PDB file of C-alpha atoms and ligand atoms in Angstrom:
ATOM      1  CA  UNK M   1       6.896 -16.620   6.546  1.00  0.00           C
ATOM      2  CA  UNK M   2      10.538 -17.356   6.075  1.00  0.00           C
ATOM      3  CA  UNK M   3      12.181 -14.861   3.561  1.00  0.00           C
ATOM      4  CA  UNK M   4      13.009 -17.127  -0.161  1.00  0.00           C
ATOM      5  CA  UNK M   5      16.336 -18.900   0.127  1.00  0.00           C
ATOM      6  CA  UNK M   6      19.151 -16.569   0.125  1.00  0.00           C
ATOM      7  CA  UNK M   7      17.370 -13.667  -1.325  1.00  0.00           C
ATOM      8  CA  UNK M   8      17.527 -11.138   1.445  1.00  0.00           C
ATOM      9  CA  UNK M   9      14.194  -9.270   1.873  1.00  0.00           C
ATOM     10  CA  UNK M  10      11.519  -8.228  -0.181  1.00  0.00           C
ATOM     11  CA  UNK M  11      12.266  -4.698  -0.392  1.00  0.00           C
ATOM     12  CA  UNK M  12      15.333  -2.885   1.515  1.00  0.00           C
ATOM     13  CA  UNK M  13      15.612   1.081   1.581  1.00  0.00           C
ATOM     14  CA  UNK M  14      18.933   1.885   3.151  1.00  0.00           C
ATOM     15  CA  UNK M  15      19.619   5.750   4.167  1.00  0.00           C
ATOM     16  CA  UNK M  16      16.976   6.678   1.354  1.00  0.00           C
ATOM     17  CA  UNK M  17      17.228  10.307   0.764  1.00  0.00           C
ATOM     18  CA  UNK M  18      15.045  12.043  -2.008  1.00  0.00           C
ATOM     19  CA  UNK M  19      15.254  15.285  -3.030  1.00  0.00           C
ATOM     20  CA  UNK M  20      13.114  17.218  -5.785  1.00  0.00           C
ATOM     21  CA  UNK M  21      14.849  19.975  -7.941  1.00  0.00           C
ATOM     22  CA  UNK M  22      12.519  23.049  -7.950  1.00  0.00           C
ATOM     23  CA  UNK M  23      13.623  24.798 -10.757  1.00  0.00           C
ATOM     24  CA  UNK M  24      16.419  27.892  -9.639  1.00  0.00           C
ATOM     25  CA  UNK M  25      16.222  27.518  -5.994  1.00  0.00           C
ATOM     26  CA  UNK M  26      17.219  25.066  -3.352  1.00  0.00           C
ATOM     27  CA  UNK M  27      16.284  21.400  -3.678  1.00  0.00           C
ATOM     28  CA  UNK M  28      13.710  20.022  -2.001  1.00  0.00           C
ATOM     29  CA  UNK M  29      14.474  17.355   0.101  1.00  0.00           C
ATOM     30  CA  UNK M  30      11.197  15.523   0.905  1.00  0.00           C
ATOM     31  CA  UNK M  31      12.745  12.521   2.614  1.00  0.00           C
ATOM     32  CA  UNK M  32      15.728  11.868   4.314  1.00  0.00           C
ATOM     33  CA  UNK M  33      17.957   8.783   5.340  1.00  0.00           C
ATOM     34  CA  UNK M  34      15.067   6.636   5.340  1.00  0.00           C
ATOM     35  CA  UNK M  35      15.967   2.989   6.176  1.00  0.00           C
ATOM     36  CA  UNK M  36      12.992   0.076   5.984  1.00  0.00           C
ATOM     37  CA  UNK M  37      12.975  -3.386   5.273  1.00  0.00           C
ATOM     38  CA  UNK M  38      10.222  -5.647   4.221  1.00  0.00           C
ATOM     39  CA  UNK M  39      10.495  -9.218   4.242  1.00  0.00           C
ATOM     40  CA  UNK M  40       9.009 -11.547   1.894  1.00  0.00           C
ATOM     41  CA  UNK M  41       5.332 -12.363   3.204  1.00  0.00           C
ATOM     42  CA  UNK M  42       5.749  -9.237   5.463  1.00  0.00           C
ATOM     43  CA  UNK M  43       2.775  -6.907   5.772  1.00  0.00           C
ATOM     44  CA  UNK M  44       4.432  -3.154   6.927  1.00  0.00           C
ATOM     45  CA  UNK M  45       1.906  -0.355   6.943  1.00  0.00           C
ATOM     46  CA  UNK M  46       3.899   3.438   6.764  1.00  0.00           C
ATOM     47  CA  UNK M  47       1.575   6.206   8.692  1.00  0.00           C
ATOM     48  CA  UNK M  48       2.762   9.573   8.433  1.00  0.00           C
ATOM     49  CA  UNK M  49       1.598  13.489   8.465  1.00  0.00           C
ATOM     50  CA  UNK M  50       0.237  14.269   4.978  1.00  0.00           C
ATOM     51  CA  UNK M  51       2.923  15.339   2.542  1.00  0.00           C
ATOM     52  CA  UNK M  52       5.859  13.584   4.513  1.00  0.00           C
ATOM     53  CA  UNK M  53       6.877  11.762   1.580  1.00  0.00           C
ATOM     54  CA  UNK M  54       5.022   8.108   1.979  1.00  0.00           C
ATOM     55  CA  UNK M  55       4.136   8.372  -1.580  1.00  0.00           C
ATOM     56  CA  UNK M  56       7.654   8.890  -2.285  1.00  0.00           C
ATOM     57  CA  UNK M  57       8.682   6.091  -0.717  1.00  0.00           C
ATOM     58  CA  UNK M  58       6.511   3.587  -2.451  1.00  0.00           C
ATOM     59  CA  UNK M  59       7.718   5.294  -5.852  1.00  0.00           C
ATOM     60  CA  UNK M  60      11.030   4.604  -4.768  1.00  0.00           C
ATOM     61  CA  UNK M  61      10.354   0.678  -3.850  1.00  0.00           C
ATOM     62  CA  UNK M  62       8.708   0.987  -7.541  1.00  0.00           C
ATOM     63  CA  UNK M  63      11.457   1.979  -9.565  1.00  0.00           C
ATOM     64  CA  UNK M  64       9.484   5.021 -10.311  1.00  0.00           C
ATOM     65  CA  UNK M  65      12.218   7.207  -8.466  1.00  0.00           C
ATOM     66  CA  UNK M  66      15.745   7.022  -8.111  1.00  0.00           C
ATOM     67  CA  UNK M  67      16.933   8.271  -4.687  1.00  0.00           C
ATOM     68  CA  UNK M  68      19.454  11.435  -4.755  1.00  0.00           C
ATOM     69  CA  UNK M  69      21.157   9.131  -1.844  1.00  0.00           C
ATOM     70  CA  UNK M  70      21.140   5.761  -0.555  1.00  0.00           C
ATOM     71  CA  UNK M  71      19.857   2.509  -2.278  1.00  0.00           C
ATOM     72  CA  UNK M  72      17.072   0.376  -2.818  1.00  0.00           C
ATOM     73  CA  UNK M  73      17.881  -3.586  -2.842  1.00  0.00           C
ATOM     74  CA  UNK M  74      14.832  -5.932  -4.021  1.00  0.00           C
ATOM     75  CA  UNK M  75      15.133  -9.437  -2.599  1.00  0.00           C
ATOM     76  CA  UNK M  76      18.731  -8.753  -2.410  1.00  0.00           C
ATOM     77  CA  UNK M  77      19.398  -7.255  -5.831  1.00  0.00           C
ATOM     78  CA  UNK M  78      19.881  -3.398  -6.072  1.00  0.00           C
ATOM     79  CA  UNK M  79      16.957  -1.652  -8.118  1.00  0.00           C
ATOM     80  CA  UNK M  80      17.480  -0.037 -11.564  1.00  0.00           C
ATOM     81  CA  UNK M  81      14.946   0.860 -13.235  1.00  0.00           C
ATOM     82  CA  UNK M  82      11.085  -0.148 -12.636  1.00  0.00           C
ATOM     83  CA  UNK M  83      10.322  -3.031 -10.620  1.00  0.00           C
ATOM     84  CA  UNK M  84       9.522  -5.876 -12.033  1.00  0.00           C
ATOM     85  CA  UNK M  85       8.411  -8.063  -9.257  1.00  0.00           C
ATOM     86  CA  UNK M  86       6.096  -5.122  -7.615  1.00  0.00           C
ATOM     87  CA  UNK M  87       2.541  -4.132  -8.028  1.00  0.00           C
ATOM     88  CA  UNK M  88       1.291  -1.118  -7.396  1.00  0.00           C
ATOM     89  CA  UNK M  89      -2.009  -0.216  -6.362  1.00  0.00           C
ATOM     90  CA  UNK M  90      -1.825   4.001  -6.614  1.00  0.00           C
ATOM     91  CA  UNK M  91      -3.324   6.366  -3.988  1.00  0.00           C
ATOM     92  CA  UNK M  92      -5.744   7.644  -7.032  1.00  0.00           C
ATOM     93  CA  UNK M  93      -8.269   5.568  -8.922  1.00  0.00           C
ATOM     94  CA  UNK M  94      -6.115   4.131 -12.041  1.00  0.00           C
ATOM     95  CA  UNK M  95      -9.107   2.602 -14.039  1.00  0.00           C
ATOM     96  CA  UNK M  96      -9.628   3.137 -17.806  1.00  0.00           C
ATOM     97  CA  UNK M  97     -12.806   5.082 -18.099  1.00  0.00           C
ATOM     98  CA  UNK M  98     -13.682   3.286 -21.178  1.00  0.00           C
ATOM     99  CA  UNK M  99     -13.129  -0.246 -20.642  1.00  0.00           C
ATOM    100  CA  UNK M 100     -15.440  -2.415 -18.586  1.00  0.00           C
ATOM    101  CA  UNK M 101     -14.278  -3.987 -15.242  1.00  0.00           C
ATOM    102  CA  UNK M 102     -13.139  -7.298 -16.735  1.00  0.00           C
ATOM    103  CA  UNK M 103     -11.113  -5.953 -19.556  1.00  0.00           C
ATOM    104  CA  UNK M 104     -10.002  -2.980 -16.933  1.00  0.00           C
ATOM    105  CA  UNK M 105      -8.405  -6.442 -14.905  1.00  0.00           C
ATOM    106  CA  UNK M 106      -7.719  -8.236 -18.182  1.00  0.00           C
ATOM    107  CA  UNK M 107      -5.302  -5.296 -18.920  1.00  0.00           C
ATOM    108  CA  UNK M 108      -2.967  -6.305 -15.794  1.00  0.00           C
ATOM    109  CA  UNK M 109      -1.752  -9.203 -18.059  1.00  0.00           C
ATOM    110  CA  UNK M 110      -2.354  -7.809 -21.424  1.00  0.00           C
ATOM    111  CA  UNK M 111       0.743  -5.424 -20.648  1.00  0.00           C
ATOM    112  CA  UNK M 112       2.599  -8.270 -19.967  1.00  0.00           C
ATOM    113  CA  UNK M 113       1.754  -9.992 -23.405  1.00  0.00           C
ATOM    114  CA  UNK M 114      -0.953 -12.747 -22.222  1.00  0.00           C
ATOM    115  CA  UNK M 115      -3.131 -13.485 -24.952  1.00  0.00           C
ATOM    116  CA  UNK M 116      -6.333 -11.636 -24.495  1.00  0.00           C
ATOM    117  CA  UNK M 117      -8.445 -14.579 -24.347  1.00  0.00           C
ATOM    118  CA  UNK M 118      -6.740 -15.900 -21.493  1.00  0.00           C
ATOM    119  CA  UNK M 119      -6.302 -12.709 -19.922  1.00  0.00           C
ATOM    120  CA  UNK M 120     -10.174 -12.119 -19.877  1.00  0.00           C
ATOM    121  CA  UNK M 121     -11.210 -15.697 -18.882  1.00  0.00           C
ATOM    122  CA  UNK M 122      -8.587 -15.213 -15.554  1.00  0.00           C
ATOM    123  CA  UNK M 123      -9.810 -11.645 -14.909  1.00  0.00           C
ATOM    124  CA  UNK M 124     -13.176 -12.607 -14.694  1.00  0.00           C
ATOM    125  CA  UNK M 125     -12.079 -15.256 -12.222  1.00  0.00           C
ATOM    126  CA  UNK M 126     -10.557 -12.621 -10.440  1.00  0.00           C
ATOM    127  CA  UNK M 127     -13.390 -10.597 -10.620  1.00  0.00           C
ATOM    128  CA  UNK M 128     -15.159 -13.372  -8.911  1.00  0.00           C
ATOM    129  CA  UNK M 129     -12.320 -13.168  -5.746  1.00  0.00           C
ATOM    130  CA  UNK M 130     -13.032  -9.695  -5.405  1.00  0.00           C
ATOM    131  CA  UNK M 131     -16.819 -10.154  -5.329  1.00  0.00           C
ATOM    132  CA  UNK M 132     -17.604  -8.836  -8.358  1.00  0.00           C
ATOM    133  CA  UNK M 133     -18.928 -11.767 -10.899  1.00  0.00           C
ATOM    134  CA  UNK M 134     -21.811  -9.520 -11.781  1.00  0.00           C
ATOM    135  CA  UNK M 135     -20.255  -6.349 -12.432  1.00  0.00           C
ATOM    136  CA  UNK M 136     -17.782  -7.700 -15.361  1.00  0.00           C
ATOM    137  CA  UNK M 137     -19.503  -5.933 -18.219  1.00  0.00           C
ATOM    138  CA  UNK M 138     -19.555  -2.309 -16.035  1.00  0.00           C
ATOM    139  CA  UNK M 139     -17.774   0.483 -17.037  1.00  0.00           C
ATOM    140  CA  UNK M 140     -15.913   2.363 -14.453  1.00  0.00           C
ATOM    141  CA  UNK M 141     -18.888   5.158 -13.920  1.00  0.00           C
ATOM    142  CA  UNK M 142     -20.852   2.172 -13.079  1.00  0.00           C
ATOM    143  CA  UNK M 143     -19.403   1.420 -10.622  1.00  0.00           C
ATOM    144  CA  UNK M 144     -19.456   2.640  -6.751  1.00  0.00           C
ATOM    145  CA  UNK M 145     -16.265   4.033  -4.939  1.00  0.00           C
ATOM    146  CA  UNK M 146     -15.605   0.313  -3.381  1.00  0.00           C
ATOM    147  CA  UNK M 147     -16.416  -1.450  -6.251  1.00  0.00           C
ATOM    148  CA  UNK M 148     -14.031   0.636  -8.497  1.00  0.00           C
ATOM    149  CA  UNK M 149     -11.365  -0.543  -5.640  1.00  0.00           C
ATOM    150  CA  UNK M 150     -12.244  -4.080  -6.259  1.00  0.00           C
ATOM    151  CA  UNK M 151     -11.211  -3.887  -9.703  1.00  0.00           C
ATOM    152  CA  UNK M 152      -7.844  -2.213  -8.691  1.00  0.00           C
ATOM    153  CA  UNK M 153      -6.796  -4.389  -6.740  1.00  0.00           C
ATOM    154  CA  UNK M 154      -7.996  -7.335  -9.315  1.00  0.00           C
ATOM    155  CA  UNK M 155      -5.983  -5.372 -11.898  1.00  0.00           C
ATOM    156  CA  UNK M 156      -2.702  -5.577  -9.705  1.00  0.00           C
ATOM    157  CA  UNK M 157      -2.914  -9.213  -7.867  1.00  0.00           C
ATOM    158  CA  UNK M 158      -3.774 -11.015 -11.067  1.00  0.00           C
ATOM    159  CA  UNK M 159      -0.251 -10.402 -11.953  1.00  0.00           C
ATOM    160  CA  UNK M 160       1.203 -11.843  -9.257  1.00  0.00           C
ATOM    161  CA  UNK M 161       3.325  -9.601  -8.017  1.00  0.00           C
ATOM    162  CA  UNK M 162       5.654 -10.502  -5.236  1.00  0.00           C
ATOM    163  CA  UNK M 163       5.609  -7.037  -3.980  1.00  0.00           C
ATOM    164  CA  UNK M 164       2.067  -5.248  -3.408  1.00  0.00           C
ATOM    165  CA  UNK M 165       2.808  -1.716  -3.138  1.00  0.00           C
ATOM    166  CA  UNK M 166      -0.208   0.147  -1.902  1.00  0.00           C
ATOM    167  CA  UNK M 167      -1.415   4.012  -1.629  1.00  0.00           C
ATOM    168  CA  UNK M 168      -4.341   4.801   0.405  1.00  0.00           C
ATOM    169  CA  UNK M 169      -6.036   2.329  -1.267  1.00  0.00           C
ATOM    170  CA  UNK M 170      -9.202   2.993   0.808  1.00  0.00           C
ATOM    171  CA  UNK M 171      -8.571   6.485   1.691  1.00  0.00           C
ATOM    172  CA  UNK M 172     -11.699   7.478   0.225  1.00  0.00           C
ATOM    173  CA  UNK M 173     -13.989   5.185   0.817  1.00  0.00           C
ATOM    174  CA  UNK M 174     -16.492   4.985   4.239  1.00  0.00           C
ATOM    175  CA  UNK M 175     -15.324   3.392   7.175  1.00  0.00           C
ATOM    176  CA  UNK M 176     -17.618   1.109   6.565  1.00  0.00           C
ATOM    177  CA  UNK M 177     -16.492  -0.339   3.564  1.00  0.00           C
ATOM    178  CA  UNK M 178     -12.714   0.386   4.338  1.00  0.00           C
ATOM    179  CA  UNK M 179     -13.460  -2.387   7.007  1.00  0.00           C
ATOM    180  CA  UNK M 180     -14.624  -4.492   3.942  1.00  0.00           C
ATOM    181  CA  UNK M 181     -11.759  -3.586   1.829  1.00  0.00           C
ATOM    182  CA  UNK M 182      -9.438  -4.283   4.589  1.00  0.00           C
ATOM    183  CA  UNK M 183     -11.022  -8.042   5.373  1.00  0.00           C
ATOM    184  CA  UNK M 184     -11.257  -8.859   1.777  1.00  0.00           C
ATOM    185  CA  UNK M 185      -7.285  -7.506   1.169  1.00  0.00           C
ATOM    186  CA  UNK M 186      -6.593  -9.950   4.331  1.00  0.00           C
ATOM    187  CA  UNK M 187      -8.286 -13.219   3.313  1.00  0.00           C
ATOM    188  CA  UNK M 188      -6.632 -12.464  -0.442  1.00  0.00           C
ATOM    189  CA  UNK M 189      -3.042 -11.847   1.255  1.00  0.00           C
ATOM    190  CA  UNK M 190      -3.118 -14.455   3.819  1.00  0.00           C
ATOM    191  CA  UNK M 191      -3.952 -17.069   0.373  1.00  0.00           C
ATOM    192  CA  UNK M 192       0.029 -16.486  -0.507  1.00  0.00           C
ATOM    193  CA  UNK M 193       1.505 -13.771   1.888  1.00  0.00           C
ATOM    194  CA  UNK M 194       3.460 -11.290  -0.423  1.00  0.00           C
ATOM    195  CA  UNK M 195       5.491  -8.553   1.282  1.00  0.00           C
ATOM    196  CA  UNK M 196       3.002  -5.442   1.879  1.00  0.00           C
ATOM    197  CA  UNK M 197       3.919  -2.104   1.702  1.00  0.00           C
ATOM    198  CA  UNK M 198       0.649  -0.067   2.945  1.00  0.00           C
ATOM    199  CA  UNK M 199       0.493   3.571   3.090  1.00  0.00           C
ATOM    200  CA  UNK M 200      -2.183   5.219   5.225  1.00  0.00           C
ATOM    201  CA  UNK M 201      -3.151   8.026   7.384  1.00  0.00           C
ATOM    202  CA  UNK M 202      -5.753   6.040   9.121  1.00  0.00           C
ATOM    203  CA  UNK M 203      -3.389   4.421  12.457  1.00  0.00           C
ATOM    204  CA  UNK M 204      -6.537   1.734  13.353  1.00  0.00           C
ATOM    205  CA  UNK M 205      -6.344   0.579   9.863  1.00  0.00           C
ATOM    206  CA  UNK M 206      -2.817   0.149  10.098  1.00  0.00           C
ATOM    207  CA  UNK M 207      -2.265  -1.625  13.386  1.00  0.00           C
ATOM    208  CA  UNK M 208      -5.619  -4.110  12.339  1.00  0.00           C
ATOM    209  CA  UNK M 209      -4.013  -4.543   9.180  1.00  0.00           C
ATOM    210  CA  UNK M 210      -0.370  -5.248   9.728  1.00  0.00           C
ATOM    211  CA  UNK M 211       2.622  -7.035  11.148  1.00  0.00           C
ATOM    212  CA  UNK M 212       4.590  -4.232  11.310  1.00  0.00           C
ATOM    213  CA  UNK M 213       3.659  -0.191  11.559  1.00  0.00           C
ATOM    214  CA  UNK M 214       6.089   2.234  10.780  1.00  0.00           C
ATOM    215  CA  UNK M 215       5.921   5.743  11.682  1.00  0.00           C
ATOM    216  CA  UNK M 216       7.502   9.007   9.764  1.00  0.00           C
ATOM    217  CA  UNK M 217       8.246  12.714  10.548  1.00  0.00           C
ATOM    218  CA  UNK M 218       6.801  15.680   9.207  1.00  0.00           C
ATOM    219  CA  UNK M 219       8.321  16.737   6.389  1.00  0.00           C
ATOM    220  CA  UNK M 220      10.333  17.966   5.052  1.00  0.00           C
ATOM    221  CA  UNK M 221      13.544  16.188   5.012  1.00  0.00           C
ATOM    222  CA  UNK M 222      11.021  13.371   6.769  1.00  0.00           C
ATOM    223  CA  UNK M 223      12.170  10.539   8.534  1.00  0.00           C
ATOM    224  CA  UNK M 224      11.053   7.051  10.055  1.00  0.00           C
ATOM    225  CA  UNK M 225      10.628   7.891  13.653  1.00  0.00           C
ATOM    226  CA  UNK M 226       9.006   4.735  15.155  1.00  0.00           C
ATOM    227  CA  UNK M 227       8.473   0.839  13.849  1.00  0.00           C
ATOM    228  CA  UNK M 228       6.291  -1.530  15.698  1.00  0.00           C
ATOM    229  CA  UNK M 229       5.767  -5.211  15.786  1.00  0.00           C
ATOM    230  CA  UNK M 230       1.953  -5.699  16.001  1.00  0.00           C
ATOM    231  CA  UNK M 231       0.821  -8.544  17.990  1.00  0.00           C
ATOM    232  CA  UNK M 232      -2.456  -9.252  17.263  1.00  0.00           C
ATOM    233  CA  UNK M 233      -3.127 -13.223  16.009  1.00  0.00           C
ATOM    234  CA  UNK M 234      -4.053 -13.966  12.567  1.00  0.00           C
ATOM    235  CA  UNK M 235      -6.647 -14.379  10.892  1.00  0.00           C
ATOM    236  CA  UNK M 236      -7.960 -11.202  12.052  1.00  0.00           C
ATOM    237  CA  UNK M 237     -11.324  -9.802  11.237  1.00  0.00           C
ATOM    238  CA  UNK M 238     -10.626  -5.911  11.484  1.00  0.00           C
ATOM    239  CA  UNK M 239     -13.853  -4.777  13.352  1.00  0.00           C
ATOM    240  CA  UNK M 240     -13.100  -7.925  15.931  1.00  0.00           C
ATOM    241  CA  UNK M 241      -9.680  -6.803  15.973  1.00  0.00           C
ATOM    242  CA  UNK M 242      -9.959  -3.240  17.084  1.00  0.00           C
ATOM    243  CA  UNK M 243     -11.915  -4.548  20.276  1.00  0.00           C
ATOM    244  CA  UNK M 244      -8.873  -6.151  21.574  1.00  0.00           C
ATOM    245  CA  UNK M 245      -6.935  -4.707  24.656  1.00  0.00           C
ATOM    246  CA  UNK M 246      -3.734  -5.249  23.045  1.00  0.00           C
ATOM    247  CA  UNK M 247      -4.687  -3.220  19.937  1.00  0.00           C
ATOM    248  CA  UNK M 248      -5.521  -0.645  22.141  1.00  0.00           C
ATOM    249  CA  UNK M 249      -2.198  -0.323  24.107  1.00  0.00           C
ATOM    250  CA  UNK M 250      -0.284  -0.550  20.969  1.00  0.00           C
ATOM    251  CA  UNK M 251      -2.413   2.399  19.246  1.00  0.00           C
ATOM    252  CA  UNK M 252      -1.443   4.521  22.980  1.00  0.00           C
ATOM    253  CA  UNK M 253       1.981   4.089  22.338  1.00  0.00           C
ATOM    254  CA  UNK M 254       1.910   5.102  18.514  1.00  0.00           C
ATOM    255  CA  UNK M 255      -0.262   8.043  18.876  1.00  0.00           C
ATOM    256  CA  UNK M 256       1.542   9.247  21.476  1.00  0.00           C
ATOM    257  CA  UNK M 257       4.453   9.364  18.767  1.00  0.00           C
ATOM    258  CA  UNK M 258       2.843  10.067  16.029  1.00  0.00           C
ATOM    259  CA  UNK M 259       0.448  13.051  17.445  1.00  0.00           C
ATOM    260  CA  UNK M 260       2.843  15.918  17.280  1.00  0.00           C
ATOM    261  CA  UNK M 261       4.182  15.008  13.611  1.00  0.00           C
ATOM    262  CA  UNK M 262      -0.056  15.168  12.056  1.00  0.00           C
ATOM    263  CA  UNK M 263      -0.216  18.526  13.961  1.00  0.00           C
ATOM    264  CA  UNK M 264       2.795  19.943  12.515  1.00  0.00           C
ATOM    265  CA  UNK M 265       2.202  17.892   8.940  1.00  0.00           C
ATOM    266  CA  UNK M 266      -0.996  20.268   8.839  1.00  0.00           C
ATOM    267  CA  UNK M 267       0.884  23.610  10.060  1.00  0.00           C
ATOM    268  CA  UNK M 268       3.572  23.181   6.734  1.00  0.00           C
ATOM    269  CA  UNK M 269       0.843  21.860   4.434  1.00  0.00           C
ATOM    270  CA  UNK M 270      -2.057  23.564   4.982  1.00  0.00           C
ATOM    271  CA  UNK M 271      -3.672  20.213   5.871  1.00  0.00           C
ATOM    272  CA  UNK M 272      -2.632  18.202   2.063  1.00  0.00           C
TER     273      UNK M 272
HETATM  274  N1  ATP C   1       7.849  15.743  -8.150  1.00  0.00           N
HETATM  275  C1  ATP C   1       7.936  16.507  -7.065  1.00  0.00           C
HETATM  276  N2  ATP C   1       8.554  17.698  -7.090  1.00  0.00           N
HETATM  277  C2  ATP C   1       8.655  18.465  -5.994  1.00  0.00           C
HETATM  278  N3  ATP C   1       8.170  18.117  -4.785  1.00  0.00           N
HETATM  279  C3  ATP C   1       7.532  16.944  -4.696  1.00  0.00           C
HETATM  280  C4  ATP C   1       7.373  16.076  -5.813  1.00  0.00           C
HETATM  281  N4  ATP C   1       6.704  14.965  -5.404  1.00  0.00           N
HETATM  282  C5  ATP C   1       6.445  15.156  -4.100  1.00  0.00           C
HETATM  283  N5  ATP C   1       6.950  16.334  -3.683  1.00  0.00           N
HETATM  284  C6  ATP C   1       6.893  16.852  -2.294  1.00  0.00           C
HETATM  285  O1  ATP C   1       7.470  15.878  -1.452  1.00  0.00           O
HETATM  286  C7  ATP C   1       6.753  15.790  -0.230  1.00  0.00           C
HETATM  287  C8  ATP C   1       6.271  14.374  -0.026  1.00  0.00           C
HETATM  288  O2  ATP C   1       5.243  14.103  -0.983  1.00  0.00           O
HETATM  289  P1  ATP C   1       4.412  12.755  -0.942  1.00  0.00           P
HETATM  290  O3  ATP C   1       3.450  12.796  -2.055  1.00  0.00           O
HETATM  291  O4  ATP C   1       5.358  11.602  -0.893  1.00  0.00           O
HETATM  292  O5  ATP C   1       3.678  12.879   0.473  1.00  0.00           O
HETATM  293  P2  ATP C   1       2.666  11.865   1.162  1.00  0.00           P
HETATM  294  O6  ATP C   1       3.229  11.522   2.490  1.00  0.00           O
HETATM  295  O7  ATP C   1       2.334  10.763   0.240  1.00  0.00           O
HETATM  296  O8  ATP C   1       1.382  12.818   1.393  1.00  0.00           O
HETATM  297  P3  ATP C   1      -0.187  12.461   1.368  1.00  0.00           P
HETATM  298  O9  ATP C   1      -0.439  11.743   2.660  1.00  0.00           O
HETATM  299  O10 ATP C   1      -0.846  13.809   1.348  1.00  0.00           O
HETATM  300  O11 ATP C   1      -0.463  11.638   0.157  1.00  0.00           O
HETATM  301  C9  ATP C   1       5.633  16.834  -0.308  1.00  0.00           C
HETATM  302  O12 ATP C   1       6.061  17.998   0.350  1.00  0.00           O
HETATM  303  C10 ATP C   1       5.467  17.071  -1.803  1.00  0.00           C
HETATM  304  O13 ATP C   1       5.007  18.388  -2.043  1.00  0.00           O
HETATM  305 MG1   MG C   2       0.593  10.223  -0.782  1.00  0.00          MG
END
C-alpha cells in the first residue's frame, strides 16, 4: 500500500541509540545506531536474541523512550512525547483484573473521552471481530490465555491506531493457538493495512506473518544485522504458509544469520 501523500513513512528510527543510566557506573547501552523504517500499511516483524533491546525499540516508536542518540520521525514528523497515532499491544497481559472483557475494550476509547455508552456498544462489536460475542460479561480470570489476547488486541484496534505496535503478543500461548492468533491478526490487518511493528522470538511466525523481517544482534549495544523482503502471496493462512518452498529457503537464509546471535543472547542473559 502506497505510503499517505507526502507523509514519509509510518515510523522511521534513524541511528537509534539507547542507553540506560545504572546508577554510579557506566551506562548501559542496550541498543545502538539502530536504523528501521516502516511504511504505512507495512507489516515488519523484529526477531532478535532475548534481551537485545526489541522491547526497547517499540518503546521508542511509542514515545515511551527518548533515544540518548538519533531520532524517531512518525509519518514524517519527529516524535516528542507519546505517540499519538500508535497502539500498543505490550509483551505482558495489560487487562484490568476487575473489569469484564467488554468494558476491558470499552476502556480503549474511554481514555480518549468517548462517551461510555458508545464506547461499550462498539467494544462489544469488537468483541464480536475477535470471536468473542459470548465472553463480554467475563472477567479477565475467566478467561483462557488466547481469549485474554483477544481482548488485547480488541482494546488496542478499536482505537484505530495507525501504528500497531506489538510485543510477543502470542509468546505465551500454544502453537496451536498462536497459529489462530496469527490468522485472526491477518484477516483484521489485511481489513485496513496499518504499519506493523511485530516483535517475536518465534522466526516461522515472523516470516508467515510479515512483509518484511528484520534481524538484531545480541546485545548489548545491539544492532539490526539483517532485513528481508518476504515473498510469500497474500492472503496467507499461516499453517498453509509454512508448507511453501519459498518460506523454507527464506527461513535457511535467516537462521543461518540469526543462529549465532540466540546462542550468544543466552550466554549474556542467562537465557531472559
Ligand atoms: N530501564 C532499563 N534500565 C536498564 N536496563 C534496561 C532497561 N530496560 C531494558 N534494559 C536492558 O536493555 C536490554 C534490552 O532490553 P529489552 O527489554 O528491550 O530486550 P528484548 O529484546 O525485548 O528481550 P526479550 O526478548 O527477553 O523480551 C536488556 O539487556 C535489558 O536488561
Ligand atoms: Mg521484550
Amino acid at each position: 500500500m502506497p505510503a499517505r501523500e507526502g507523509r514519509g513513512a509510518a515510523v522511521a528510527l534513524r541511528d537509534v541509540t539507547i542507553s540506560f543510566r545504572l546508577g554510579g557506573t557506566a551506562d548501559f547501552t542496550a541498543v545502538e545506531a539502530a536504523s528501521l523504517t516502516v511504511e504505512d500499511g507495512e507489516f515488519v516483524a523484529i526477531v532478535g536474541p532475548t534481551g537485545c533491546g526489541k522491547s526497547t525499540l517499540l518503546n521508542v516508536a511509542a514515545g515511551l523512550l527518548t533515544p540518548s542518540a538519533g531520532s524517531a520521525e512518525i509519518f514524517g514528523a519527529p516524535l516528542a512525547g507519546l505517540n499519538p497515532d500508535a497502539g500498543y499491544l505490550f509483551q505482558a497481559d495489560a487487562l484490568f483484573p476487575w473489569k469484564t472483557a467488554v468494558e476491558n475494550v470499552a476502556i480503549g476509547l474511554e481514555v480518549v473521552g468517548v462517551a461510555s455508552a458508545e464506547a461499550r456498544a462498539r467494544a462489544k462489536e469488537w468483541l464480536g471481530r475477535v470471536g468473542l460475542a459470548p465472553f463480554a460479561g467475563r472477567y479477565p480470570h475467566m478467561l483462557s490465555g488466547g481469549q485474554r489476547k483477544r481482548v488485547g488486541l480488541a482494546q488496542v484496534l478499536i482505537r484505530d491506531p495507525k501504528i500497531l505496535l506489538m510485543d510477543e503478543p502470542f509468546g505465551p500461548l500454544d502453537a496451536q493457538t498462536r497459529q489462530i492468533m496469527g490468522n485472526l491478526l491477518l484477516e483484521l490487518w489485511s481489513a485496513d493495512r496499518k504499519a506493523v511493528m511485530f516483535v517475536t522470538h518465534d522466526l516461522e511466525e515472523a516470516i508467515a506473518l510479515s512483509d518484511r523481517v528484520v534481524i538484531m544482534s545480541a546485545g548489548p549495544a545491539a544492532r539490526i544485522i539483517g532485513d528481508w523482503r518476504v515473498p510469500l502471496p497474500r492472503p496467507r493462512d499461516i499453517g498453509e504458509v509454512k508448507l511453501d518452498e519459498a518460506f523454507h529457503v527464506l527461513h535457511r537464509d535467516i537462521w543461518a544469520k540469526l543462529k549465532d546471535e540466540v546462542l550468544k543472547g543466552y550466554a549474556r542473559t542467562g537465557g531472559g
